[in-house]
PDB file of C-alpha atoms in Angstrom:
ATOM      1  CA  MET A   1     110.330 103.835  81.135  1.00 24.00           C
ATOM      2  CA  THR A   2     110.177 100.140  80.280  1.00 28.00           C
ATOM      3  CA  GLU A   3     106.804  98.892  79.638  1.00 34.00           C
ATOM      4  CA  THR A   4     105.228  95.524  79.622  1.00 36.00           C
ATOM      5  CA  THR A   5     102.457  94.378  77.193  1.00 40.00           C
ATOM      6  CA  HIS A   6      99.506  92.211  77.928  1.00 42.00           C
ATOM      7  CA  LYS A   7      98.295  91.040  74.573  1.00 50.00           C
ATOM      8  CA  GLY A   8      96.634  94.412  73.755  1.00 45.00           C
ATOM      9  CA  TYR A   9      97.454  97.366  75.910  1.00 43.00           C
ATOM     10  CA  SER A  10     100.429  98.155  78.092  1.00 45.00           C
ATOM     11  CA  LEU A  11     101.180  99.818  81.493  1.00 49.00           C
ATOM     12  CA  PRO A  12     104.413 100.980  82.918  1.00 47.00           C
ATOM     13  CA  ARG A  13     106.274  98.529  84.913  1.00 50.00           C
ATOM     14  CA  SER A  14     105.097  98.386  88.607  1.00 46.00           C
ATOM     15  CA  ASP A  15     108.664  99.205  89.815  1.00 48.00           C
ATOM     16  CA  GLY A  16     108.496 102.657  88.022  1.00 57.00           C
ATOM     17  CA  GLN A  17     107.825 105.489  90.622  1.00 64.00           C
ATOM     18  CA  ALA A  18     104.709 106.876  88.984  1.00 68.00           C
ATOM     19  CA  GLU A  19     103.000 103.432  88.571  1.00 72.00           C
ATOM     20  CA  LYS A  20     104.123 102.249  91.934  1.00 74.00           C
ATOM     21  CA  SER A  21     102.511 105.411  93.476  1.00 79.00           C
ATOM     22  CA  ARG A  22      99.229 104.709  91.636  1.00 81.00           C
ATOM     23  CA  LEU A  23      99.255 101.094  92.846  1.00 81.00           C
ATOM     24  CA  ASP A  24      99.950 102.128  96.386  1.00 83.00           C
ATOM     25  CA  LEU A  25      96.957 104.555  96.371  1.00 85.00           C
ATOM     26  CA  GLN A  26      95.021 101.838  94.887  1.00 86.00           C
ATOM     27  CA  HIS A  27      96.082  99.472  97.642  1.00 87.00           C
ATOM     28  CA  GLN A  28      95.113 102.121 100.236  1.00 87.00           C
ATOM     29  CA  LYS A  29      91.573 102.356  98.650  1.00 88.00           C
ATOM     30  CA  TRP A  30      91.071  98.746  98.789  1.00 89.00           C
ATOM     31  CA  CYS A  31      91.968  98.630 102.470  1.00 86.00           C
ATOM     32  CA  LEU A  32      89.304 101.366 102.963  1.00 86.00           C
ATOM     33  CA  VAL A  33      86.752  99.140 101.212  1.00 82.00           C
ATOM     34  CA  HIS A  34      87.649  96.293 103.390  1.00 82.00           C
ATOM     35  CA  ASN A  35      87.153  98.590 106.506  1.00 83.00           C
ATOM     36  CA  ASP A  36      90.807  98.947 107.147  1.00 85.00           C
ATOM     37  CA  ARG A  37      91.588  95.250 106.534  1.00 90.00           C
ATOM     38  CA  LEU A  38      93.618  93.584 103.910  1.00 92.00           C
ATOM     39  CA  PHE A  39      90.973  91.047 102.883  1.00 94.00           C
ATOM     40  CA  SER A  40      87.340  90.013 103.826  1.00 93.00           C
ATOM     41  CA  SER A  41      87.857  86.257 104.002  1.00 95.00           C
ATOM     42  CA  GLN A  42      88.119  84.674 107.413  1.00 95.00           C
ATOM     43  CA  VAL A  43      91.828  83.653 107.103  1.00 97.00           C
ATOM     44  CA  PRO A  44      93.037  81.670 110.118  1.00 96.00           C
ATOM     45  CA  ASN A  45      95.908  82.916 112.144  1.00 95.00           C
ATOM     46  CA  ASP A  46      97.944  79.701 111.532  1.00 96.00           C
ATOM     47  CA  VAL A  47      97.696  80.038 107.668  1.00 97.00           C
ATOM     48  CA  LYS A  48     100.825  78.458 106.201  1.00 98.00           C
ATOM     49  CA  ARG A  49     101.014  79.427 102.513  1.00 98.00           C
ATOM     50  CA  ILE A  50      99.541  82.548 100.786  1.00 98.00           C
ATOM     51  CA  LEU A  51      99.618  83.506  97.086  1.00 98.00           C
ATOM     52  CA  ASP A  52      99.049  87.003  95.602  1.00 97.00           C
ATOM     53  CA  VAL A  53      98.309  86.706  91.924  1.00 97.00           C
ATOM     54  CA  GLY A  54      99.185  89.830  89.915  1.00 93.00           C
ATOM     55  CA  THR A  55     100.909  91.293  92.825  1.00 93.00           C
ATOM     56  CA  GLY A  56     101.903  94.538  90.974  1.00 88.00           C
ATOM     57  CA  ALA A  57     104.162  96.615  93.223  1.00 87.00           C
ATOM     58  CA  GLY A  58     103.608  94.173  96.043  1.00 92.00           C
ATOM     59  CA  SER A  59     101.855  96.311  98.572  1.00 91.00           C
ATOM     60  CA  TRP A  60      99.224  93.683  99.577  1.00 94.00           C
ATOM     61  CA  ALA A  61     101.703  90.847  99.695  1.00 95.00           C
ATOM     62  CA  THR A  62     104.155  92.946 101.887  1.00 94.00           C
ATOM     63  CA  GLU A  63     101.509  93.838 104.419  1.00 94.00           C
ATOM     64  CA  VAL A  64     100.106  90.227 104.514  1.00 96.00           C
ATOM     65  CA  ALA A  65     103.656  88.946 105.069  1.00 97.00           C
ATOM     66  CA  ARG A  66     104.003  91.256 108.046  1.00 96.00           C
ATOM     67  CA  ILE A  67     100.819  90.262 109.629  1.00 95.00           C
ATOM     68  CA  PHE A  68     101.375  86.465 109.140  1.00 97.00           C
ATOM     69  CA  PRO A  69     105.104  86.202 109.985  1.00 97.00           C
ATOM     70  CA  GLU A  70     104.934  82.575 110.194  1.00 97.00           C
ATOM     71  CA  ALA A  71     103.399  82.065 106.783  1.00 98.00           C
ATOM     72  CA  GLU A  72     105.183  81.686 103.404  1.00 98.00           C
ATOM     73  CA  VAL A  73     103.790  84.602 101.132  1.00 98.00           C
ATOM     74  CA  ILE A  74     104.413  84.566  97.401  1.00 98.00           C
ATOM     75  CA  GLY A  75     103.575  87.369  95.053  1.00 97.00           C
ATOM     76  CA  THR A  76     103.566  86.554  91.285  1.00 96.00           C
ATOM     77  CA  ASP A  77     103.334  88.953  88.292  1.00 94.00           C
ATOM     78  CA  VAL A  78     104.708  89.349  84.810  1.00 91.00           C
ATOM     79  CA  THR A  79     106.907  92.121  86.169  1.00 88.00           C
ATOM     80  CA  PRO A  80     107.042  91.572  89.983  1.00 90.00           C
ATOM     81  CA  PRO A  81     109.207  93.696  92.346  1.00 88.00           C
ATOM     82  CA  THR A  82     112.749  92.559  92.060  1.00 84.00           C
ATOM     83  CA  THR A  83     113.528  92.040  95.800  1.00 82.00           C
ATOM     84  CA  SER A  84     111.732  91.605  99.124  1.00 86.00           C
ATOM     85  CA  THR A  85     113.011  92.919 102.403  1.00 85.00           C
ATOM     86  CA  ILE A  86     110.775  90.561 104.217  1.00 94.00           C
ATOM     87  CA  GLU A  87     112.124  87.169 105.080  1.00 95.00           C
ATOM     88  CA  ASN A  88     108.867  85.212 104.621  1.00 97.00           C
ATOM     89  CA  LEU A  89     107.960  87.071 101.201  1.00 97.00           C
ATOM     90  CA  THR A  90     109.108  85.970  97.757  1.00 96.00           C
ATOM     91  CA  PHE A  91     108.181  87.637  94.541  1.00 96.00           C
ATOM     92  CA  LEU A  92     108.234  85.509  91.392  1.00 96.00           C
ATOM     93  CA  LYS A  93     107.922  86.249  87.673  1.00 94.00           C
ATOM     94  CA  ALA A  94     105.024  84.213  86.434  1.00 95.00           C
ATOM     95  CA  ASN A  95     102.093  84.589  84.035  1.00 94.00           C
ATOM     96  CA  ALA A  96      98.856  83.681  85.656  1.00 95.00           C
ATOM     97  CA  GLU A  97      97.462  82.351  82.403  1.00 95.00           C
ATOM     98  CA  GLU A  98     100.241  79.714  81.976  1.00 95.00           C
ATOM     99  CA  SER A  99     101.124  76.734  84.122  1.00 95.00           C
ATOM    100  CA  TRP A 100     101.799  77.764  87.655  1.00 96.00           C
ATOM    101  CA  PRO A 101     105.145  76.784  89.176  1.00 94.00           C
ATOM    102  CA  PHE A 102     103.752  75.352  92.333  1.00 96.00           C
ATOM    103  CA  PRO A 103     102.492  71.801  93.519  1.00 95.00           C
ATOM    104  CA  ALA A 104      98.956  70.890  93.739  1.00 96.00           C
ATOM    105  CA  ASP A 105      96.955  71.569  96.849  1.00 96.00           C
ATOM    106  CA  HIS A 106      99.811  73.984  97.978  1.00 96.00           C
ATOM    107  CA  PHE A 107      98.136  77.297  99.237  1.00 98.00           C
ATOM    108  CA  ASP A 108      95.714  77.987 102.104  1.00 98.00           C
ATOM    109  CA  PHE A 109      94.804  81.376 100.703  1.00 98.00           C
ATOM    110  CA  ILE A 110      94.908  82.707  97.105  1.00 98.00           C
ATOM    111  CA  HIS A 111      94.206  86.407  96.560  1.00 98.00           C
ATOM    112  CA  GLY A 112      93.858  88.064  93.003  1.00 97.00           C
ATOM    113  CA  ARG A 113      92.886  91.743  92.896  1.00 94.00           C
ATOM    114  CA  MET A 114      91.701  93.655  89.916  1.00 91.00           C
ATOM    115  CA  LEU A 115      92.702  91.063  87.240  1.00 92.00           C
ATOM    116  CA  VAL A 116      90.114  92.197  84.629  1.00 88.00           C
ATOM    117  CA  GLY A 117      92.858  93.580  82.306  1.00 84.00           C
ATOM    118  CA  ALA A 118      95.112  90.572  82.869  1.00 88.00           C
ATOM    119  CA  ILE A 119      93.152  87.463  82.378  1.00 93.00           C
ATOM    120  CA  HIS A 120      91.659  86.370  79.113  1.00 92.00           C
ATOM    121  CA  ASP A 121      90.557  82.768  80.028  1.00 95.00           C
ATOM    122  CA  TRP A 122      88.734  82.992  83.320  1.00 96.00           C
ATOM    123  CA  PRO A 123      87.690  79.306  83.462  1.00 96.00           C
ATOM    124  CA  SER A 124      91.269  78.059  83.199  1.00 97.00           C
ATOM    125  CA  PHE A 125      92.432  80.733  85.815  1.00 97.00           C
ATOM    126  CA  LEU A 126      89.780  79.645  88.320  1.00 98.00           C
ATOM    127  CA  GLN A 127      90.601  75.955  87.688  1.00 98.00           C
ATOM    128  CA  ARG A 128      94.279  76.802  88.495  1.00 98.00           C
ATOM    129  CA  CYS A 129      93.269  78.448  91.706  1.00 98.00           C
ATOM    130  CA  HIS A 130      91.209  75.382  92.559  1.00 98.00           C
ATOM    131  CA  ALA A 131      94.091  72.941  91.661  1.00 98.00           C
ATOM    132  CA  HIS A 132      96.555  74.930  93.785  1.00 98.00           C
ATOM    133  CA  LEU A 133      94.502  75.518  96.813  1.00 98.00           C
ATOM    134  CA  ALA A 134      94.680  72.964  99.714  1.00 98.00           C
ATOM    135  CA  PRO A 135      91.481  71.351 100.685  1.00 97.00           C
ATOM    136  CA  GLY A 136      89.533  73.928 102.891  1.00 97.00           C
ATOM    137  CA  GLY A 137      91.780  76.669 101.177  1.00 98.00           C
ATOM    138  CA  LEU A 138      90.348  80.091 100.556  1.00 98.00           C
ATOM    139  CA  LEU A 139      90.098  82.136  97.394  1.00 98.00           C
ATOM    140  CA  GLU A 140      89.326  85.848  97.251  1.00 98.00           C
ATOM    141  CA  LEU A 141      88.829  87.943  94.060  1.00 97.00           C
ATOM    142  CA  PRO A 142      88.209  91.772  94.567  1.00 95.00           C
ATOM    143  CA  GLU A 143      87.305  93.392  91.215  1.00 94.00           C
ATOM    144  CA  THR A 144      85.748  96.364  89.456  1.00 89.00           C
ATOM    145  CA  CYS A 145      82.798  95.766  87.318  1.00 87.00           C
ATOM    146  CA  TYR A 146      81.017  97.335  84.293  1.00 85.00           C
ATOM    147  CA  PRO A 147      79.200  99.485  83.489  1.00 87.00           C
ATOM    148  CA  TRP A 148      80.483 102.512  85.060  1.00 91.00           C
ATOM    149  CA  ASP A 149      77.697 104.870  86.002  1.00 93.00           C
ATOM    150  CA  SER A 150      76.484 107.919  87.604  1.00 95.00           C
ATOM    151  CA  ALA A 151      74.233 108.412  90.674  1.00 94.00           C
ATOM    152  CA  LEU A 152      72.383 110.858  88.568  1.00 94.00           C
ATOM    153  CA  ALA A 153      71.793 108.643  85.664  1.00 90.00           C
ATOM    154  CA  GLY A 154      68.063 108.959  86.094  1.00 88.00           C
ATOM    155  CA  GLU A 155      68.545 112.678  85.761  1.00 89.00           C
ATOM    156  CA  GLY A 156      70.159 112.460  82.361  1.00 88.00           C
ATOM    157  CA  VAL A 157      73.849 111.923  83.111  1.00 92.00           C
ATOM    158  CA  THR A 158      74.555 109.354  80.424  1.00 90.00           C
ATOM    159  CA  PRO A 159      77.466 108.519  77.929  1.00 91.00           C
ATOM    160  CA  VAL A 160      75.617 110.969  75.507  1.00 90.00           C
ATOM    161  CA  ASN A 161      76.478 113.971  77.694  1.00 92.00           C
ATOM    162  CA  SER A 162      79.399 112.635  79.804  1.00 95.00           C
ATOM    163  CA  ALA A 163      82.740 112.145  78.206  1.00 96.00           C
ATOM    164  CA  PHE A 164      84.050 110.057  81.226  1.00 96.00           C
ATOM    165  CA  MET A 165      81.174 107.589  80.896  1.00 95.00           C
ATOM    166  CA  ARG A 166      81.625 107.514  77.130  1.00 96.00           C
ATOM    167  CA  TRP A 167      85.362 106.716  77.669  1.00 96.00           C
ATOM    168  CA  ALA A 168      84.499 103.817  80.101  1.00 94.00           C
ATOM    169  CA  SER A 169      81.965 102.499  77.445  1.00 94.00           C
ATOM    170  CA  MET A 170      84.527 102.475  74.664  1.00 95.00           C
ATOM    171  CA  ALA A 171      87.184 101.186  76.889  1.00 94.00           C
ATOM    172  CA  GLY A 172      84.922  98.310  77.809  1.00 91.00           C
ATOM    173  CA  GLN A 173      84.347  97.510  74.135  1.00 93.00           C
ATOM    174  CA  ALA A 174      88.052  97.736  73.379  1.00 93.00           C
ATOM    175  CA  TRP A 175      88.794  95.382  76.109  1.00 91.00           C
ATOM    176  CA  ALA A 176      86.206  92.955  74.952  1.00 90.00           C
ATOM    177  CA  ARG A 177      87.558  92.927  71.389  1.00 90.00           C
ATOM    178  CA  ALA A 178      90.990  92.160  72.816  1.00 89.00           C
ATOM    179  CA  GLY A 179      89.598  89.089  74.683  1.00 88.00           C
ATOM    180  CA  PHE A 180      89.049  90.579  78.113  1.00 89.00           C
ATOM    181  CA  ASP A 181      85.687  89.694  79.755  1.00 88.00           C
ATOM    182  CA  THR A 182      84.576  92.974  81.550  1.00 87.00           C
ATOM    183  CA  PHE A 183      81.577  91.068  82.987  1.00 88.00           C
ATOM    184  CA  HIS A 184      83.427  88.157  84.189  1.00 92.00           C
ATOM    185  CA  VAL A 185      82.436  88.666  87.876  1.00 93.00           C
ATOM    186  CA  LEU A 186      78.819  87.975  86.890  1.00 92.00           C
ATOM    187  CA  ARG A 187      79.877  84.450  85.984  1.00 94.00           C
ATOM    188  CA  HIS A 188      82.133  83.664  88.912  1.00 96.00           C
ATOM    189  CA  GLU A 189      79.459  81.966  91.067  1.00 96.00           C
ATOM    190  CA  TYR A 190      78.538  79.512  88.315  1.00 97.00           C
ATOM    191  CA  ARG A 191      82.220  78.791  87.379  1.00 97.00           C
ATOM    192  CA  LEU A 192      83.269  78.426  90.959  1.00 98.00           C
ATOM    193  CA  LYS A 193      80.287  75.955  91.578  1.00 97.00           C
ATOM    194  CA  GLN A 194      81.217  73.929  88.552  1.00 97.00           C
ATOM    195  CA  LEU A 195      84.681  73.518  89.929  1.00 97.00           C
ATOM    196  CA  GLY A 196      83.484  72.302  93.306  1.00 97.00           C
ATOM    197  CA  PHE A 197      84.110  75.406  95.327  1.00 98.00           C
ATOM    198  CA  VAL A 198      81.786  75.895  98.383  1.00 98.00           C
ATOM    199  CA  ASP A 199      80.601  78.791 100.693  1.00 98.00           C
ATOM    200  CA  ILE A 200      80.608  81.157  97.698  1.00 98.00           C
ATOM    201  CA  GLU A 201      79.866  84.822  98.791  1.00 97.00           C
ATOM    202  CA  HIS A 202      79.869  88.230  97.205  1.00 95.00           C
ATOM    203  CA  ASP A 203      80.153  91.709  98.635  1.00 93.00           C
ATOM    204  CA  GLU A 204      78.918  94.498  96.266  1.00 92.00           C
ATOM    205  CA  SER A 205      79.522  98.133  96.569  1.00 90.00           C
ATOM    206  CA  ARG A 206      80.518 101.075  94.549  1.00 91.00           C
ATOM    207  CA  TRP A 207      83.387 103.435  94.392  1.00 92.00           C
ATOM    208  CA  PRO A 208      82.538 107.164  94.138  1.00 95.00           C
ATOM    209  CA  VAL A 209      84.813 108.935  91.695  1.00 96.00           C
ATOM    210  CA  GLY A 210      85.418 112.157  93.462  1.00 95.00           C
ATOM    211  CA  PRO A 211      84.497 113.234  97.096  1.00 96.00           C
ATOM    212  CA  TRP A 212      80.924 113.747  96.416  1.00 96.00           C
ATOM    213  CA  PRO A 213      79.217 111.438  98.985  1.00 96.00           C
ATOM    214  CA  ASP A 214      78.191 112.868 102.400  1.00 95.00           C
ATOM    215  CA  ASP A 215      79.780 109.954 104.277  1.00 94.00           C
ATOM    216  CA  GLU A 216      83.245 110.652 105.340  1.00 94.00           C
ATOM    217  CA  ARG A 217      84.623 107.267 104.638  1.00 92.00           C
ATOM    218  CA  GLU A 218      83.011 107.286 101.192  1.00 93.00           C
ATOM    219  CA  LYS A 219      84.238 110.768 100.521  1.00 95.00           C
ATOM    220  CA  GLU A 220      87.802 109.556 101.324  1.00 93.00           C
ATOM    221  CA  ILE A 221      87.427 106.543  98.895  1.00 93.00           C
ATOM    222  CA  GLY A 222      86.115 108.935  96.298  1.00 94.00           C
ATOM    223  CA  GLY A 223      89.115 111.195  96.616  1.00 93.00           C
ATOM    224  CA  LEU A 224      91.423 108.414  96.195  1.00 92.00           C
ATOM    225  CA  CYS A 225      89.513 107.057  93.244  1.00 93.00           C
ATOM    226  CA  LEU A 226      89.568 110.382  91.537  1.00 94.00           C
ATOM    227  CA  ARG A 227      93.403 110.609  91.799  1.00 92.00           C
ATOM    228  CA  ILE A 228      93.946 107.025  90.719  1.00 91.00           C
ATOM    229  CA  TYR A 229      91.714 107.025  87.615  1.00 90.00           C
ATOM    230  CA  GLY A 230      93.173 110.426  86.590  1.00 91.00           C
ATOM    231  CA  MET A 231      96.619 108.800  86.754  1.00 90.00           C
ATOM    232  CA  PHE A 232      95.333 105.652  85.031  1.00 89.00           C
ATOM    233  CA  MET A 233      93.859 107.467  82.164  1.00 92.00           C
ATOM    234  CA  LYS A 234      96.956 109.610  81.640  1.00 91.00           C
ATOM    235  CA  THR A 235      99.087 106.553  81.562  1.00 88.00           C
ATOM    236  CA  ALA A 236      96.931 104.021  79.722  1.00 89.00           C
ATOM    237  CA  GLY A 237      93.767 105.686  78.518  1.00 93.00           C
ATOM    238  CA  VAL A 238      94.852 106.125  74.961  1.00 95.00           C
ATOM    239  CA  LYS A 239      96.580 102.686  74.799  1.00 92.00           C
ATOM    240  CA  ILE A 240      93.403 100.873  75.848  1.00 92.00           C
ATOM    241  CA  LEU A 241      91.186 102.670  73.209  1.00 95.00           C
ATOM    242  CA  THR A 242      93.608 102.053  70.360  1.00 95.00           C
ATOM    243  CA  MET A 243      94.690  98.496  71.197  1.00 91.00           C
ATOM    244  CA  ASN A 244      94.168  96.119  68.218  1.00 88.00           C
ATOM    245  CA  GLY A 245      93.069  99.146  66.118  1.00 93.00           C
ATOM    246  CA  PHE A 246      89.869  99.635  68.009  1.00 94.00           C
ATOM    247  CA  MET A 247      90.097 103.499  67.677  1.00 96.00           C
ATOM    248  CA  GLU A 248      92.368 105.810  65.618  1.00 97.00           C
ATOM    249  CA  THR A 249      95.011 107.469  67.743  1.00 97.00           C
ATOM    250  CA  GLU A 250      93.759 111.050  67.094  1.00 97.00           C
ATOM    251  CA  GLU A 251      90.175 110.085  67.907  1.00 97.00           C
ATOM    252  CA  ALA A 252      91.301 108.188  71.087  1.00 97.00           C
ATOM    253  CA  GLU A 253      93.430 111.106  72.239  1.00 97.00           C
ATOM    254  CA  LEU A 254      90.522 113.504  71.948  1.00 98.00           C
ATOM    255  CA  LEU A 255      88.141 111.305  73.874  1.00 97.00           C
ATOM    256  CA  ASN A 256      90.741 110.658  76.508  1.00 97.00           C
ATOM    257  CA  ALA A 257      91.446 114.388  76.928  1.00 97.00           C
ATOM    258  CA  GLU A 258      87.674 115.135  77.185  1.00 97.00           C
ATOM    259  CA  ALA A 259      87.152 112.339  79.632  1.00 96.00           C
ATOM    260  CA  LEU A 260      89.848 113.608  81.840  1.00 96.00           C
ATOM    261  CA  LYS A 261      88.648 117.181  81.801  1.00 96.00           C
ATOM    262  CA  ASP A 262      85.107 115.871  82.512  1.00 96.00           C
ATOM    263  CA  VAL A 263      85.958 113.750  85.514  1.00 95.00           C
ATOM    264  CA  GLU A 264      88.365 116.363  87.006  1.00 94.00           C
ATOM    265  CA  GLU A 265      85.973 119.358  86.652  1.00 96.00           C
ATOM    266  CA  ASN A 266      82.529 117.760  86.914  1.00 96.00           C
ATOM    267  CA  HIS A 267      82.887 114.836  89.367  1.00 95.00           C
ATOM    268  CA  LEU A 268      80.928 116.663  92.107  1.00 95.00           C
ATOM    269  CA  SER A 269      78.101 117.544  89.762  1.00 95.00           C
ATOM    270  CA  LYS A 270      77.753 114.371  87.977  1.00 96.00           C
ATOM    271  CA  LYS A 271      78.502 111.971  90.764  1.00 96.00           C
ATOM    272  CA  TYR A 272      80.402 109.212  88.997  1.00 96.00           C
ATOM    273  CA  PHE A 273      80.913 105.778  90.418  1.00 95.00           C
ATOM    274  CA  ILE A 274      82.444 102.349  89.568  1.00 93.00           C
ATOM    275  CA  PRO A 275      80.753  99.125  90.694  1.00 93.00           C
ATOM    276  CA  VAL A 276      82.868  96.797  92.764  1.00 92.00           C
ATOM    277  CA  LYS A 277      82.383  93.150  93.701  1.00 94.00           C
ATOM    278  CA  VAL A 278      84.478  91.032  95.967  1.00 95.00           C
ATOM    279  CA  THR A 279      84.001  87.262  95.555  1.00 97.00           C
ATOM    280  CA  ARG A 280      85.056  84.783  98.219  1.00 98.00           C
ATOM    281  CA  ALA A 281      85.003  80.884  98.008  1.00 98.00           C
ATOM    282  CA  LYS A 282      86.419  77.853  99.641  1.00 98.00           C
ATOM    283  CA  LYS A 283      87.832  74.648  98.188  1.00 98.00           C
ATOM    284  CA  ALA A 284      85.843  71.840  99.565  1.00 96.00           C
ATOM    285  CA  LYS A 285      87.624  69.599 102.126  1.00 90.00           C
ATOM    286  CA  GLU A 286      88.067  65.982 100.921  1.00 73.00           C
TER     287      GLU A 286
END
């Protein structure tokens, strides 16, 4: 399978079947998080231009193009889908950290989901979002956060006795060494205000990893999360731990195997979760 590298670790191309399946499940999970909606922003029905940054397999962009058939929808990625079967949807190859191939003040809605492992320079990325939004345009950034945790942390479930949480801690350190800010969401509000965004809002929640919650919707999210992160760790777990020589391959393979076994066998008893934050903002009208 052809792979693409992002200055550190690599994932399979999003058009490979296994990775597309994982991304489709991830899209399904985010829709559940948004209460069966594609976004939480108040996007007007007459929206004209929509950009999906880091579109991956294009699931979000495809569904948005269908519910807004009069809008121009563009999905960008370093390895985007090769074709679109929807007339108002276009996929473009583009790196979000380089100059964007669009006019200023062009989009009414910009969406960028789970970009933590793709963006090194968040101030520049947010500045590009501001520059390419029309006055009054909307920005939405759904993202996972660190640190991953356990609902039973107060009862002793910590990285000391949890291989899954230890993997997450080491992966966060590896990402940081490679220049990825795993705590970027904590700085979104300040950076957005500095750029002139208004109406900045945040929704905070957490994904259970495994169907341990009592609530049926949370249980469904947890079941999807367990499948997705199992697939992710099998595909990229060792690559993340070893990028830029952070860990030796043998050590990383051992930790990754232990973490996979831990989360697959003990998710009900250790009640793992991953924090999530959705940031929304509006470009001020001139």
